[in-house]
Each structure stands twice: as C-alpha cells, then as structure tokens.
C-alpha cells in the first residue's frame, strides 16, 4: 500500500517474472519507450539451461545469474524491484506482494515460469532434488559433494544416484554426473571410489529424448551407456525414499541421491489467479498471447500453453519463452498506440541436448537438420554461450568449459546448504 502511494499512479505495464519471457518482454517494451515495472522474487535473471552444470560444479553461479539492475541499467523506462508476488487479480490487473503491497497495472504480463511436477509420487517432493532454480542447483551440488565426501570415508559399498526423467534436463544431468565420476572423482578422490559410483536414468517412456528423432535417441542411448549410465526406460517411479526409489515393475534401486527432472506444472500464483487452467495447470492463452476472458492481461513462457500459427501446442522451451516475450511486447505496444494485435508466430530453431564431453545431439530448424557428436557438442556450446545474458557471464562460462572439458577440473566450488 505504501508503495502504491509512493508511486502515486498506475504502472503502464507490470511484468511479473524475469525469466526468458518476462525479461525479453520488459527489455523490448523499455526500448519502445513504454514504462515497465519488472518484479521478480530474485534480484537476478537465472539461465536455467545451465543449472545442471552448476549442480555438477562445471560452472559457477555467477556465470548463469545476472543482476537485473545491471541488465536494465541503460533501459531507464524499466524499473526493477525484488519481491515475491503472492497474488494477482486479473480482473483488476493488480498484483500483491507478500509484503502486502498492491500495485496496479494498465497491462499485466504474467511470466512466472513453472514449478516441478512430482505427479503425486510418494516421497518425491520430500526426498528428490528438483533442478529449476539457482537455489535448487546449489542445494543439489552441495549434497552431491557431501555424498562423495562421506562415501570416500567408507571402505566399501556402492554409491548410486538416480535421475528421474529422460528428457533433455535428465539426460544432461545424468551425463554430467557420469562424467564427473569418470574424470573428477577418479582424479580428485580415488579410482576406487569412482568404481563404486553408479548413475541410473529412469523414465516411464520407452526412450530417452522422447521428442527427438530415433537417430538422436539411439546415439544418446549409446553415449550414455558408454559413460556408464544405467538406463531403466519404459518404467515409472512409484516411490522415492531417502535410501532409494521403487519402480512400477517392483524393482528397487538403492540410491543416496535422487534428481527429479520428471516434469513441470504451473505454480500456485497461476492456480489461484482465477484464470481457467489447461494442460499442466498452464493458461491456454489466445493466439495473440492474451489471457482469455479478461482485458489487458498477457501470460507468456512456461506459465502458458502457447500455440503456433498452425494451432499446434509449443513446448516449454527458452526459445518459445523468449520469442513470446518479444511478441507480447509488440502487441502491448500496438494496444497502447491503437494498433492491432497479431497472432504469435514462432520461429522454430529446433532443439539440442548435451550428453557429455564431445557428445551432443542437435536437430536444427524446421527441417530438423541432424547433428551428433563433436559438431553438435560445439554447436551446443556456441548456442548456449550466445544465449547467456552478459559479457562477463559468457567469459566465465567459456573459461569454466575450457577448464572442465580440457583439464577435467571441477571448475567451481558449489556453495549451498547440504541436505
Ligand atoms: C534444467 C533446465 C534446463 C533447460 N534447458 C533448456 C535448453 O537447453 N533449451 C531451452 O530452450 N530451454 C531449456 N529449458 C527450458 C527453459 O529454461 C524454460 O522454458 C524457460 O526458462 C521459461 O522461461 P520463463 O520466463 O517462462 O520462466 P522462468 O525462466 O522459469 O522464469 C520465471 C521467473 O519468474 C520468477 N517468479 C516465479 N514466481 C514468482 C513470484 N510469485 N513472484 C515473483 N517472481 C516470480 C522466477 O524467480 C523466475 O525468475 C530448461 C529448463 C530447465 C529447468
């Protein structure tokens, strides 16, 4: 309340969430001369695609988290504030922070991303580590370090780790864990401890990287097997315990660390917004990215079910979020200037996944030009370097990769509260 009276007026646009979608929308609007208040629970933008590298000590937090005030220092039209938004009223276009401040917008952009979906699997929320934020990544990383330290003090016994979810996040995490064992544990702990470590990858669908071509899937399976990942495909996880997981076919995998990369859903802010929820609890937005049944509200990124010009649902990807952010900004600019909103058109650049050193798969563009191996690996590094926000962040990532991939050193100490 105090904040409203200090600001005295309604904000032209309030953007909630500074991930790929909200950040891009705010930048674009600011550059077009629109006044924006950008609110995020964190004071930084986090680059989710590299969270697994933070968790496995390949790069540091400072390479993937960039202060929002630094990003917007030259875009004066955008004011940044750090606050957790506790509620939105889409009819009134207000947001209420958990400090109790209520802020009014002429146009509201909801870009709050998603939260892990544990699909009501018993024990998963309590005992598995999700990987969706910097906090998640540092928690996982410090627990992994502690597990290896503990195991190093023990004379024998296997050290099993389970990754649930065979999509890109799960594959990249399992690959990074296996390579950590092969190179870092062998070199910095002992070859004996490395021999005792095992990484399991579990998914209820029959193949890894379900949305990729069968050629990419075969390559990924072979590469993961070569670096020692044990795959349990076509069987779901029915329970997660502190000492392991149970699969639907009755198999028990003893495990001292479980990573959950099993799916996403919209969070509570969306669930309590009063907007009708579609698949994954997300909002089925109209083709122009506005929320149905209300005026002046856009929902973009992972919080929305977005369709392309053919009506097909688009996946929850950084590229979709980024392009939707830019498109929403254009439509808001058109709203303000009496123009006409346009239906979102997605430029499909394809997708890629890293498996490990020198190994990745990429399917580029609408035609899905397929790359595997070192060419895909270099493409993956270059694309992620280009996408990272900030020159310093790019330099840090590049040096960490050179350090990790050439001399196999853990580039970073992960700081976080161990579980
Ligand atoms: C581990 C991982 C790897 C991935 N790899 C890739 C990849 O290689 N390529 C790719 O294209 N995509 C990848 N993705 C997907 C991509 O990161 C997401 O699609 C994208 O980040 C979605 O952007 P967003 O802006 O909708 O949400 P997010 O990036 O999640 O941003 C949401 C923002 O909202 C803020 N927020 C949430 N709730 C509140 C609240 N109540 N109050 C205030 N602020 C709030 C959060 O702090 C966050 O900053 C990956 C995702 C993960 C998790």
Coordinates of C-alpha atoms and ligand atoms in Angstrom, one line a residue:
X1 CA 0.0 0.0 0.0
X2 CA 2.8 2.4 1.0
X3 CA 4.5 1.6 -2.3
X4 CA 1.4 2.5 -4.3
X5 CA 1.0 5.8 -2.7
X6 CA 4.8 6.5 -3.2
X7 CA 4.5 5.6 -6.9
X8 CA 1.2 7.7 -6.9
X9 CA -0.1 6.2 -10.2
X10 CA -0.9 3.1 -12.1
X11 CA 2.1 1.4 -13.9
X12 CA 1.8 1.3 -17.6
X13 CA 2.9 -2.3 -17.6
X14 CA 3.8 -4.6 -14.8
X15 CA 5.8 -7.7 -15.7
X16 CA 5.9 -10.5 -13.1
X17 CA 8.9 -12.8 -13.6
X18 CA 12.3 -12.0 -15.1
X19 CA 13.0 -15.3 -16.8
X20 CA 13.4 -15.6 -20.5
X21 CA 9.8 -14.5 -21.2
X22 CA 9.5 -11.6 -18.8
X23 CA 13.0 -10.3 -19.3
X24 CA 12.6 -10.1 -23.0
X25 CA 9.2 -8.5 -22.8
X26 CA 10.5 -5.8 -20.4
X27 CA 13.5 -5.1 -22.5
X28 CA 11.5 -4.8 -25.7
X29 CA 8.9 -2.6 -24.0
X30 CA 11.5 -0.4 -22.4
X31 CA 13.3 0.1 -25.7
X32 CA 10.0 1.1 -27.3
X33 CA 9.5 3.8 -24.6
X34 CA 6.9 2.0 -22.5
X35 CA 7.2 2.4 -18.7
X36 CA 7.5 -1.0 -17.1
X37 CA 7.8 -2.3 -13.5
X38 CA 9.5 -5.6 -13.6
X39 CA 9.1 -7.7 -10.5
X40 CA 10.9 -10.9 -9.6
X41 CA 11.4 -12.9 -6.4
X42 CA 15.1 -12.8 -7.1
X43 CA 17.3 -9.8 -7.8
X44 CA 18.9 -11.7 -10.7
X45 CA 17.9 -13.4 -14.0
X46 CA 18.8 -17.1 -14.0
X47 CA 19.7 -19.1 -17.0
X48 CA 18.0 -22.4 -16.5
X49 CA 19.6 -24.4 -19.3
X50 CA 22.9 -24.5 -17.4
X51 CA 21.6 -25.2 -13.9
X52 CA 22.8 -28.8 -14.2
X53 CA 26.3 -27.5 -14.8
X54 CA 26.2 -25.5 -11.6
X55 CA 25.0 -28.6 -9.7
X56 CA 27.8 -30.7 -11.1
X57 CA 30.5 -28.0 -10.4
X58 CA 31.2 -27.4 -14.1
X59 CA 30.4 -23.7 -13.9
X60 CA 29.8 -21.2 -11.1
X61 CA 26.6 -19.4 -10.2
X62 CA 28.0 -16.1 -11.3
X63 CA 28.1 -17.4 -14.9
X64 CA 24.4 -18.1 -15.0
X65 CA 22.8 -15.5 -12.7
X66 CA 23.0 -11.9 -13.8
X67 CA 21.7 -9.0 -11.6
X68 CA 18.6 -7.4 -13.1
X69 CA 19.7 -3.9 -12.3
X70 CA 22.8 -4.5 -14.3
X71 CA 20.7 -5.8 -17.3
X72 CA 18.5 -2.7 -17.2
X73 CA 21.0 0.0 -16.2
X74 CA 20.7 1.6 -19.7
X75 CA 17.0 0.9 -20.2
X76 CA 15.6 3.6 -17.9
X77 CA 12.0 3.0 -18.7
X78 CA 12.2 -0.3 -16.9
X79 CA 12.1 -0.2 -13.1
X80 CA 13.2 -3.4 -11.3
X81 CA 12.0 -4.5 -7.9
X82 CA 12.6 -7.7 -5.9
X83 CA 9.5 -9.1 -4.4
X84 CA 7.6 -12.3 -4.3
X85 CA 4.2 -11.8 -5.8
X86 CA 1.7 -13.6 -3.6
X87 CA -1.5 -12.9 -5.6
X88 CA -2.7 -11.4 -8.9
X89 CA -6.2 -10.1 -9.5
X90 CA -6.6 -10.4 -13.2
X91 CA -9.9 -8.6 -13.4
X92 CA -8.4 -5.5 -11.6
X93 CA -4.9 -6.1 -13.1
X94 CA -3.3 -5.8 -9.7
X95 CA -0.5 -7.7 -8.1
X96 CA 0.0 -8.1 -4.3
X97 CA 3.5 -8.9 -3.0
X98 CA 4.0 -10.9 0.1
X99 CA 5.0 -7.7 1.9
X100 CA 1.4 -6.7 1.4
X101 CA 1.9 -4.0 -1.3
X102 CA -0.7 -3.9 -4.0
X103 CA 0.4 -2.5 -7.4
X104 CA -1.9 -1.5 -10.2
X105 CA -1.1 -2.0 -13.9
X106 CA -2.8 -0.9 -17.1
X107 CA -1.4 -4.0 -18.7
X108 CA -0.3 -7.0 -16.7
X109 CA 2.2 -9.6 -18.0
X110 CA 2.4 -12.8 -16.1
X111 CA 5.7 -14.7 -16.8
X112 CA 6.3 -16.7 -13.6
X113 CA 7.5 -19.9 -15.2
X114 CA 6.7 -23.2 -13.8
X115 CA 7.5 -25.5 -10.8
X116 CA 8.5 -29.1 -10.7
X117 CA 5.6 -31.6 -11.1
X118 CA 6.1 -34.7 -8.9
X119 CA 2.9 -36.2 -10.2
X120 CA 1.9 -37.1 -6.6
X121 CA 4.7 -39.7 -6.5
X122 CA 5.0 -40.7 -2.8
X123 CA 8.2 -39.3 -1.3
X124 CA 9.4 -37.4 -4.4
X125 CA 8.8 -33.9 -3.1
X126 CA 10.5 -34.7 0.3
X127 CA 13.5 -36.8 -0.9
X128 CA 14.2 -35.8 -4.6
X129 CA 16.1 -32.8 -5.8
X130 CA 14.4 -30.7 -8.4
X131 CA 16.5 -28.6 -10.8
X132 CA 14.6 -25.5 -11.7
X133 CA 16.4 -22.6 -9.9
X134 CA 19.8 -21.5 -8.7
X135 CA 18.8 -22.5 -5.2
X136 CA 17.9 -26.0 -6.4
X137 CA 21.2 -26.3 -8.3
X138 CA 23.4 -25.2 -5.3
X139 CA 21.4 -27.5 -2.9
X140 CA 21.9 -30.4 -5.2
X141 CA 25.6 -29.6 -5.8
X142 CA 26.4 -29.3 -2.1
X143 CA 24.6 -32.5 -1.3
X144 CA 26.5 -34.3 -4.1
X145 CA 29.8 -33.1 -2.7
X146 CA 28.8 -34.2 0.8
X147 CA 27.7 -37.6 -0.5
X148 CA 31.1 -38.1 -2.2
X149 CA 33.0 -37.0 0.9
X150 CA 31.0 -39.4 3.0
X151 CA 31.4 -42.3 0.6
X152 CA 35.2 -41.6 0.4
X153 CA 35.4 -42.2 4.2
X154 CA 33.6 -45.5 3.9
X155 CA 35.7 -48.6 3.0
X156 CA 33.2 -50.1 0.6
X157 CA 29.6 -50.0 -0.7
X158 CA 28.0 -48.7 -3.8
X159 CA 27.2 -45.1 -4.3
X160 CA 24.1 -45.0 -6.5
X161 CA 22.5 -41.8 -7.9
X162 CA 19.2 -41.8 -9.8
X163 CA 18.0 -39.2 -12.3
X164 CA 14.2 -39.3 -12.9
X165 CA 13.2 -38.1 -16.3
X166 CA 14.8 -38.9 -19.7
X167 CA 14.1 -35.6 -21.4
X168 CA 16.9 -33.1 -22.1
X169 CA 17.3 -32.0 -18.5
X170 CA 17.5 -35.6 -17.2
X171 CA 19.9 -36.7 -20.0
X172 CA 22.2 -33.7 -19.5
X173 CA 22.2 -34.2 -15.7
X174 CA 22.8 -37.9 -15.9
X175 CA 25.6 -37.4 -18.5
X176 CA 27.3 -34.7 -16.3
X177 CA 27.1 -36.9 -13.2
X178 CA 28.6 -39.8 -15.0
X179 CA 31.4 -37.7 -16.5
X180 CA 32.1 -36.2 -13.0
X181 CA 32.6 -39.7 -11.7
X182 CA 34.8 -40.7 -14.7
X183 CA 37.0 -37.6 -14.6
X184 CA 36.7 -35.6 -11.4
X185 CA 36.0 -38.4 -8.8
X186 CA 38.8 -40.6 -10.3
X187 CA 41.3 -37.7 -10.3
X188 CA 40.4 -35.8 -7.1
X189 CA 39.0 -38.6 -4.8
X190 CA 40.2 -42.1 -6.0
X191 CA 39.6 -44.5 -8.8
X192 CA 38.3 -47.0 -6.2
X193 CA 35.5 -44.5 -5.3
X194 CA 34.7 -43.8 -8.9
X195 CA 34.3 -47.6 -9.4
X196 CA 31.8 -47.7 -6.6
X197 CA 29.6 -44.9 -8.1
X198 CA 26.7 -45.6 -10.5
X199 CA 24.3 -43.3 -12.2
X200 CA 20.8 -44.5 -13.2
X201 CA 18.4 -42.8 -15.5
X202 CA 14.7 -43.7 -15.2
X203 CA 11.7 -42.7 -17.4
X204 CA 8.3 -44.1 -17.9
X205 CA 8.5 -43.5 -21.7
X206 CA 10.5 -46.2 -23.6
X207 CA 13.2 -43.9 -24.9
X208 CA 15.4 -41.1 -23.8
X209 CA 14.8 -37.7 -25.5
X210 CA 11.3 -38.7 -26.4
X211 CA 10.7 -35.6 -28.7
X212 CA 13.9 -36.1 -30.7
X213 CA 14.3 -38.4 -33.8
X214 CA 15.1 -42.1 -33.3
X215 CA 18.6 -41.4 -34.7
X216 CA 19.3 -38.9 -31.9
X217 CA 17.7 -41.2 -29.4
X218 CA 19.9 -44.1 -30.4
X219 CA 23.1 -42.0 -30.3
X220 CA 22.2 -40.7 -26.9
X221 CA 21.5 -44.1 -25.5
X222 CA 24.8 -45.4 -26.8
X223 CA 26.8 -42.4 -25.5
X224 CA 25.1 -42.6 -22.0
X225 CA 25.8 -46.3 -21.8
X226 CA 29.4 -45.7 -22.8
X227 CA 30.0 -43.3 -19.9
X228 CA 28.3 -45.8 -17.5
X229 CA 24.8 -44.5 -17.2
X230 CA 22.4 -47.4 -16.5
X231 CA 19.0 -46.8 -18.2
X232 CA 15.7 -48.0 -16.9
X233 CA 13.3 -46.9 -19.7
X234 CA 9.5 -47.6 -20.0
X235 CA 9.0 -47.9 -16.3
X236 CA 7.9 -45.1 -14.0
X237 CA 9.0 -44.3 -10.4
X238 CA 6.3 -45.2 -7.9
X239 CA 8.1 -44.1 -4.7
X240 CA 11.1 -42.1 -3.7
X241 CA 12.7 -42.9 -0.3
X242 CA 15.8 -41.5 1.5
X243 CA 17.6 -44.7 0.6
X244 CA 16.3 -45.4 -3.0
X245 CA 13.5 -45.5 -5.5
X246 CA 10.9 -48.1 -6.3
X247 CA 9.9 -48.6 -10.0
X248 CA 6.5 -49.6 -11.3
X249 CA 7.8 -53.1 -12.1
X250 CA 8.8 -53.7 -8.5
X251 CA 12.5 -53.1 -9.0
X252 CA 14.2 -51.2 -6.1
X253 CA 17.2 -49.1 -6.9
X254 CA 19.2 -48.2 -3.8
X255 CA 20.2 -44.6 -4.1
X256 CA 21.7 -41.9 -2.0
X257 CA 20.8 -39.0 -4.3
X258 CA 17.7 -38.6 -6.5
X259 CA 17.4 -35.8 -9.0
X260 CA 13.9 -35.0 -10.3
X261 CA 13.7 -33.9 -13.9
X262 CA 10.3 -35.6 -14.4
X263 CA 8.1 -32.7 -15.5
X264 CA 6.7 -29.2 -14.8
X265 CA 3.4 -27.6 -13.9
X266 CA 2.2 -24.1 -13.3
X267 CA 2.7 -22.8 -9.8
X268 CA 0.3 -21.6 -7.1
X269 CA 0.2 -18.0 -8.4
X270 CA -1.3 -19.3 -11.7
X271 CA -3.6 -21.8 -9.9
X272 CA -5.0 -19.1 -7.7
X273 CA -5.3 -16.4 -10.4
X274 CA -8.9 -17.4 -11.3
X275 CA -7.9 -18.0 -14.9
X276 CA -9.0 -21.3 -16.4
X277 CA -6.1 -23.8 -16.3
X278 CA -5.3 -26.1 -19.2
X279 CA -2.7 -28.9 -19.6
X280 CA 0.0 -28.8 -16.8
X281 CA -2.1 -26.2 -15.0
X282 CA -0.9 -23.6 -17.5
X283 CA -3.1 -21.0 -19.1
X284 CA -4.4 -21.7 -22.6
X285 CA -3.6 -18.2 -24.0
X286 CA -5.2 -16.8 -27.1
X287 CA -3.2 -16.7 -30.3
X288 CA -2.1 -13.1 -29.5
X289 CA -0.8 -14.3 -26.1
X290 CA -3.5 -12.6 -24.0
X291 CA -5.3 -14.5 -21.3
X292 CA -8.9 -15.5 -22.1
X293 CA -11.9 -13.8 -20.6
X294 CA -10.1 -10.7 -19.2
X295 CA -8.7 -7.5 -20.7
X296 CA -5.1 -6.3 -20.6
X297 CA -3.5 -9.5 -19.2
X298 CA -0.8 -11.5 -21.1
X299 CA 0.5 -14.9 -19.9
X300 CA 3.8 -16.0 -21.5
X301 CA 6.6 -18.5 -21.2
X302 CA 6.3 -21.7 -19.2
X303 CA 3.2 -20.5 -17.4
X304 CA 1.2 -20.6 -20.6
X305 CA 0.1 -23.1 -23.2
X306 CA 1.1 -21.3 -26.4
X307 CA 0.2 -22.4 -29.9
X308 CA 1.9 -21.7 -33.1
X309 CA 0.2 -20.4 -36.3
X310 CA -0.9 -23.9 -37.2
X311 CA -2.6 -24.4 -33.8
X312 CA 0.0 -26.9 -32.5
X313 CA 1.0 -26.5 -28.8
X314 CA 4.5 -25.4 -28.4
X315 CA 6.9 -27.0 -25.8
X316 CA 8.1 -25.3 -22.7
X317 CA 11.4 -24.0 -24.1
X318 CA 13.6 -21.0 -23.6
X319 CA 13.3 -20.1 -27.3
X320 CA 9.5 -20.1 -27.1
X321 CA 9.5 -18.0 -23.9
X322 CA 11.9 -15.5 -25.4
X323 CA 10.0 -15.1 -28.7
X324 CA 6.7 -14.9 -26.8
X325 CA 8.2 -12.1 -24.6
X326 CA 9.1 -10.1 -27.7
X327 CA 5.8 -10.8 -29.4
X328 CA 3.8 -9.8 -26.3
X329 CA 5.8 -6.5 -26.1
X330 CA 4.9 -5.8 -29.7
X331 CA 1.2 -6.5 -29.1
X332 CA 1.2 -4.3 -25.9
X333 CA 2.8 -1.5 -27.9
X334 CA 0.1 -1.9 -30.5
X335 CA -2.6 -1.8 -27.7
X336 CA -1.1 1.5 -26.4
X337 CA -0.8 3.1 -29.9
X338 CA -4.2 2.0 -31.3
X339 CA -2.7 -0.7 -33.5
X340 CA -3.9 -4.3 -34.0
X341 CA -2.5 -7.3 -32.1
X342 CA -1.0 -10.0 -34.1
X343 CA -1.2 -13.8 -33.6
X344 CA 2.1 -15.2 -32.3
X345 CA 4.3 -16.7 -34.9
X346 CA 7.0 -19.0 -33.6
X347 CA 10.3 -19.2 -35.5
X348 CA 11.4 -22.8 -34.8
X349 CA 15.1 -23.1 -34.4
X350 CA 15.0 -26.8 -33.3
X351 CA 16.5 -28.2 -30.2
X352 CA 19.6 -29.8 -28.8
X353 CA 20.9 -31.7 -25.8
X354 CA 24.4 -32.2 -24.4
X355 CA 25.4 -35.7 -23.3
X356 CA 28.9 -35.1 -22.2
X357 CA 32.3 -34.1 -23.3
X358 CA 32.4 -34.1 -27.2
X359 CA 28.9 -35.6 -27.4
X360 CA 25.6 -33.9 -28.0
X361 CA 22.6 -34.1 -30.3
X362 CA 21.1 -31.2 -32.2
X363 CA 18.1 -31.0 -34.6
X364 CA 18.3 -27.7 -36.2
X365 CA 15.5 -25.6 -37.7
X366 CA 12.1 -26.7 -39.0
X367 CA 13.7 -29.2 -41.3
X368 CA 15.4 -30.8 -38.3
X369 CA 18.9 -31.0 -39.7
X370 CA 20.5 -33.6 -37.5
X371 CA 23.9 -33.3 -35.9
X372 CA 25.5 -35.7 -33.5
X373 CA 28.9 -36.0 -31.7
X374 CA 31.5 -33.3 -31.6
X375 CA 29.9 -31.0 -34.2
X376 CA 26.7 -31.0 -32.1
X377 CA 28.8 -30.5 -29.0
X378 CA 30.5 -27.4 -30.4
X379 CA 27.1 -26.1 -31.6
X380 CA 25.6 -26.6 -28.2
X381 CA 28.5 -24.7 -26.5
X382 CA 28.2 -21.8 -29.0
X383 CA 24.4 -21.6 -28.9
X384 CA 24.4 -21.5 -25.0
X385 CA 27.3 -19.0 -25.0
X386 CA 25.3 -16.7 -27.3
X387 CA 22.1 -17.1 -25.2
X388 CA 23.8 -16.3 -21.9
X389 CA 23.0 -12.9 -20.7
X390 CA 26.0 -10.6 -20.1
X391 CA 29.6 -10.4 -21.4
X392 CA 31.1 -11.3 -18.0
X393 CA 28.8 -14.3 -17.7
X394 CA 29.9 -15.5 -21.2
X395 CA 33.6 -15.2 -20.4
X396 CA 33.1 -17.1 -17.1
X397 CA 31.2 -19.9 -18.8
X398 CA 33.8 -20.1 -21.6
X399 CA 36.7 -20.4 -19.1
X400 CA 34.9 -22.9 -17.0
X401 CA 34.2 -25.1 -20.0
X402 CA 37.8 -24.9 -21.1
X403 CA 38.9 -25.9 -17.6
X404 CA 36.3 -28.7 -17.3
X405 CA 36.4 -30.2 -20.8
X406 CA 40.2 -30.0 -21.3
X407 CA 41.8 -30.4 -17.9
X408 CA 38.8 -32.2 -16.2
X409 CA 39.0 -30.0 -13.1
X410 CA 35.9 -29.1 -11.1
X411 CA 35.7 -25.5 -12.1
X412 CA 33.7 -24.3 -9.2
X413 CA 33.1 -24.9 -5.5
X414 CA 29.3 -25.2 -5.1
X415 CA 28.1 -23.2 -2.1
X416 CA 24.8 -24.2 -0.6
X417 CA 23.1 -25.8 2.3
X418 CA 23.6 -29.6 2.1
X419 CA 20.5 -31.8 2.8
Ligands
LIG1 C1 17.3 -27.5 -16.0 C2 16.6 -26.9 -17.2 C3 17.3 -27.0 -18.5 C4 16.7 -26.4 -19.6 N1 17.3 -26.4 -20.8 C5 16.8 -25.8 -21.9 C6 17.5 -25.7 -23.1 O1 18.6 -26.3 -23.2 N2 16.9 -25.1 -24.1 C7 15.7 -24.4 -24.0 O2 15.3 -23.8 -24.9 N3 15.0 -24.5 -22.8 C8 15.5 -25.1 -21.8 N4 14.9 -25.2 -20.6 C9 13.5 -24.6 -20.5 C10 13.7 -23.1 -20.3 O3 14.6 -22.8 -19.4 C11 12.3 -22.5 -19.9 O4 11.4 -22.9 -20.9 C12 12.3 -21.0 -19.7 O5 13.2 -20.7 -18.7 C13 10.9 -20.5 -19.4 O6 11.0 -19.1 -19.3 P1 10.0 -18.3 -18.4 O7 10.4 -16.9 -18.5 O8 8.6 -18.7 -18.7 O9 10.2 -18.9 -16.9 P2 11.5 -18.9 -15.9 O10 12.7 -18.8 -16.7 O11 11.2 -20.0 -15.0 O12 11.3 -17.5 -15.1 C14 10.3 -17.3 -14.2 C15 10.7 -16.1 -13.3 O13 9.6 -15.8 -12.5 C16 10.0 -15.6 -11.2 N5 8.9 -15.9 -10.3 C17 8.2 -17.0 -10.2 N6 7.2 -16.9 -9.4 C18 7.3 -15.6 -8.9 C19 6.5 -14.9 -8.0 N7 5.5 -15.4 -7.3 N8 6.9 -13.6 -7.7 C20 7.9 -13.0 -8.3 N9 8.7 -13.7 -9.2 C21 8.3 -15.0 -9.5 C22 11.2 -16.5 -11.0 O14 12.1 -16.1 -10.0 C23 11.9 -16.5 -12.4 O15 12.9 -15.5 -12.5 C24 15.4 -25.8 -19.5 C25 14.8 -25.7 -18.2 C26 15.4 -26.3 -17.1 C27 14.7 -26.2 -15.8

